XYZ file of N, CA and C in Angstrom:
282
model
N -49.320 -7.807 3.342
C -48.224 -7.281 4.259
C -48.267 -5.744 4.124
N -48.337 -5.012 5.236
C -48.407 -3.563 5.243
C -46.963 -3.176 5.604
N -46.209 -2.840 4.502
C -44.847 -2.309 4.686
C -44.937 -0.868 4.236
N -44.272 0.024 4.986
C -44.129 1.464 4.497
C -43.380 1.519 3.208
N -43.752 2.533 2.480
C -42.945 2.873 1.314
C -41.644 3.311 1.620
N -40.596 3.183 0.596
C -39.220 3.497 1.100
C -39.108 4.923 1.505
N -39.835 5.879 0.953
C -39.819 7.364 1.425
C -40.275 7.387 2.754
N -41.382 6.730 3.007
C -41.983 6.677 4.372
C -41.039 6.119 5.387
N -40.430 5.051 5.129
C -39.471 4.338 5.960
C -38.222 5.312 6.216
N -37.790 6.013 5.251
C -36.726 7.020 5.303
C -37.134 8.154 6.313
N -38.443 8.728 6.022
C -38.864 9.777 6.935
C -38.871 9.319 8.436
N -39.359 7.986 8.669
C -39.413 7.473 9.989
C -38.078 7.464 10.634
N -37.082 6.998 9.917
C -35.710 6.863 10.265
C -35.211 8.160 10.627
N -35.342 9.192 9.772
C -34.781 10.512 9.977
C -35.533 11.158 11.220
N -36.839 10.967 11.336
C -37.531 11.487 12.500
C -37.068 10.902 13.795
N -36.867 9.654 13.765
C -36.326 8.959 15.042
C -34.908 9.479 15.361
N -34.047 9.752 14.373
C -32.782 10.244 14.562
C -32.919 11.677 15.125
N -33.717 12.549 14.573
C -33.949 13.841 14.965
C -34.558 13.962 16.478
N -35.373 13.051 16.697
C -35.877 13.057 18.052
C -34.900 12.545 19.153
N -34.116 11.635 18.767
C -33.092 11.025 19.594
C -32.072 12.087 19.888
N -31.670 12.935 18.911
C -30.665 14.081 19.072
C -31.339 15.094 19.898
N -32.613 15.452 19.675
C -33.192 16.484 20.576
C -33.347 15.985 22.048
N -33.590 14.705 22.224
C -33.678 14.229 23.569
C -32.332 14.352 24.262
N -31.279 14.032 23.669
C -29.953 14.309 24.229
C -29.614 15.747 24.519
N -30.035 16.661 23.585
C -29.771 18.065 23.722
C -30.632 18.458 24.979
N -31.813 18.064 25.119
C -32.763 18.421 26.196
C -32.081 17.911 27.507
N -31.647 16.588 27.581
C -31.136 15.907 28.729
C -29.889 16.782 29.198
N -29.082 17.285 28.296
C -27.869 18.059 28.640
C -28.359 19.367 29.320
N -29.480 19.791 29.246
C -29.913 21.034 29.798
C -30.441 20.892 31.374
N -30.490 19.658 31.662
C -31.018 19.177 32.992
C -29.976 18.990 33.995
N -30.293 19.136 35.353
C -29.400 18.657 36.402
C -29.226 17.151 36.209
N -28.199 16.549 36.704
C -27.891 15.150 36.554
C -29.008 14.356 37.177
N -29.556 14.641 38.196
C -30.532 13.847 38.821
C -31.736 13.925 37.993
N -32.128 14.995 37.334
C -33.313 15.175 36.421
C -33.125 14.456 35.224
N -31.968 14.472 34.759
C -31.575 13.751 33.430
C -31.769 12.161 33.737
N -31.369 11.782 34.965
C -31.580 10.287 35.211
C -33.065 9.937 35.338
N -33.814 10.833 35.887
C -35.273 10.610 35.934
C -35.848 10.599 34.442
N -35.299 11.420 33.689
C -35.829 11.559 32.282
C -35.489 10.173 31.692
N -34.265 9.616 31.736
C -33.875 8.385 31.028
C -34.531 7.209 31.683
N -34.308 7.091 33.021
C -34.604 5.823 33.612
C -36.040 5.764 34.098
N -36.978 6.781 33.921
C -38.297 6.701 34.357
C -39.261 7.089 33.107
N -38.992 8.366 32.720
C -40.027 8.892 31.530
C -39.644 8.138 30.179
N -38.470 8.179 29.756
C -38.213 7.586 28.499
C -38.232 6.038 28.482
N -37.873 5.414 29.671
C -38.050 3.873 29.774
C -39.506 3.564 29.553
N -40.421 4.267 30.077
C -41.787 4.114 29.923
C -42.145 4.079 28.458
N -41.737 5.059 27.717
C -42.033 5.153 26.274
C -41.449 4.100 25.492
N -40.294 3.629 25.843
C -39.439 2.664 25.162
C -39.941 1.224 25.521
N -40.870 1.072 26.534
C -41.317 -0.197 26.930
C -40.265 -0.865 27.697
N -39.371 -0.172 28.396
C -38.418 -0.686 29.270
C -38.903 -0.685 30.638
N -38.254 -1.408 31.570
C -38.723 -1.374 33.026
C -38.213 -0.114 33.542
N -39.111 0.619 34.279
C -38.868 1.899 34.859
C -38.047 1.630 36.159
N -37.076 2.670 36.323
C -36.285 2.483 37.629
C -37.207 2.801 38.784
N -37.008 2.047 39.968
C -37.890 2.256 41.084
C -37.570 3.721 41.670
N -38.789 4.321 41.913
C -38.679 5.733 42.426
C -37.665 5.843 43.652
N -37.600 4.845 44.493
C -36.702 4.937 45.700
C -35.164 4.999 45.253
N -34.826 4.656 44.021
C -33.490 4.541 43.645
C -32.926 6.048 43.422
N -33.776 6.991 43.449
C -33.376 8.342 43.163
C -33.059 9.106 44.554
N -33.192 8.509 45.655
C -32.863 9.095 46.972
C -33.928 10.173 47.486
N -35.137 10.125 46.763
C -36.200 11.040 47.202
C -37.463 10.211 47.349
N -38.512 10.835 47.838
C -39.793 10.061 47.983
C -40.432 9.760 46.657
N -41.360 8.811 46.698
C -42.101 8.447 45.375
C -42.837 9.665 44.920
N -43.488 10.421 45.872
C -44.191 11.552 45.560
C -43.318 12.699 44.865
N -42.092 12.814 45.313
C -41.200 13.798 44.751
C -40.765 13.348 43.413
N -40.483 12.171 43.079
C -40.220 11.592 41.758
C -41.318 11.914 40.875
N -42.523 11.640 41.371
C -43.734 11.788 40.459
C -43.816 13.310 40.105
N -43.613 14.177 41.105
C -43.576 15.675 40.828
C -42.627 15.991 39.804
N -41.457 15.491 39.985
C -40.372 15.898 38.991
C -40.598 15.228 37.683
N -41.278 14.129 37.542
C -41.604 13.602 36.227
C -42.531 14.492 35.472
N -43.451 14.994 36.237
C -44.475 15.993 35.658
C -43.767 17.199 35.131
N -42.929 17.782 35.891
C -42.194 18.978 35.497
C -41.322 18.712 34.336
N -40.621 17.621 34.354
C -39.551 17.321 33.246
C -40.400 17.030 32.028
N -41.478 16.306 32.176
C -42.222 15.983 30.998
C -42.810 17.263 30.260
N -43.286 18.226 31.055
C -43.830 19.419 30.582
C -42.608 20.188 29.854
N -41.468 20.338 30.625
C -40.367 20.971 29.892
C -40.009 20.293 28.620
N -39.982 19.000 28.617
C -39.559 18.236 27.457
C -40.516 18.529 26.273
N -41.856 18.486 26.489
C -42.791 18.882 25.542
C -42.616 20.256 24.988
N -42.377 21.225 25.755
C -42.120 22.504 25.391
C -40.791 22.683 24.544
N -39.839 21.942 24.951
C -38.514 22.002 24.360
C -38.640 21.434 22.925
N -39.387 20.222 22.823
C -39.545 19.594 21.487
C -40.472 20.437 20.661
N -41.473 21.060 21.189
C -42.332 21.923 20.263
C -41.489 23.060 19.863
N -40.675 23.716 20.673
C -39.876 24.824 20.129
C -38.874 24.436 19.103
N -38.315 23.253 19.273
C -37.267 22.648 18.385
C -37.899 22.340 17.058
N -39.037 21.550 16.971
C -39.610 21.097 15.837
C -40.750 21.832 15.337
N -41.428 22.651 16.173
C -42.763 23.188 15.939
C -43.837 22.181 16.368
N -44.879 22.682 17.029
C -45.934 21.965 17.491
C -46.594 20.954 16.395
N -46.885 21.525 15.228
C -47.443 20.762 14.147
C -46.508 19.521 13.713
N -45.216 19.903 13.501
C -44.318 18.887 13.092
C -44.088 17.825 14.118
N -44.073 18.305 15.390
C -43.839 17.351 16.511
C -45.032 16.406 16.504
N -46.270 16.920 16.499
C -47.399 16.030 16.383
C -47.353 15.052 15.262
N -46.899 15.595 14.089
C -46.841 14.543 12.990
C -45.800 13.624 13.239
N -44.519 13.883 13.718
C -43.545 13.060 13.965
C -43.844 11.895 14.989
N -44.749 12.361 16.035
C -45.017 11.449 17.106
C -46.300 10.591 16.586
N -46.790 10.780 15.438
C -47.847 9.932 14.880
C -49.196 10.226 15.500
N -49.334 11.460 16.050
C -50.682 11.861 16.545
C -51.533 12.415 15.432
C-alpha cells in the first residue's frame, strides 16, 4: 500500500488549505459574474464536478469560453505571484 509519510500528508493538507485560501482571495477580486464562472465552470472542472451550462450565465457559449480563458490566465498569474512559480508548480504536483 502506497501511503504518504506523515510529513508528506501534512504538506499536502497545508498546500490544499493555502490554495483554497488563495482561490477565495482571487475570487474576491473578480466581478460577481466572473467569480461565478470561476467557481461553477473552471474550478468545477478541476474538482471533477459537473460544470454549469454556459447558457446559465446569460451570455453566449463563445463569450463564456472567452471569459474562462481570461479568468484562467489571471488565476495562474495571481497564484504565481502569491506562491512563486516554482512553489506553485510543486504544489500542483507538476
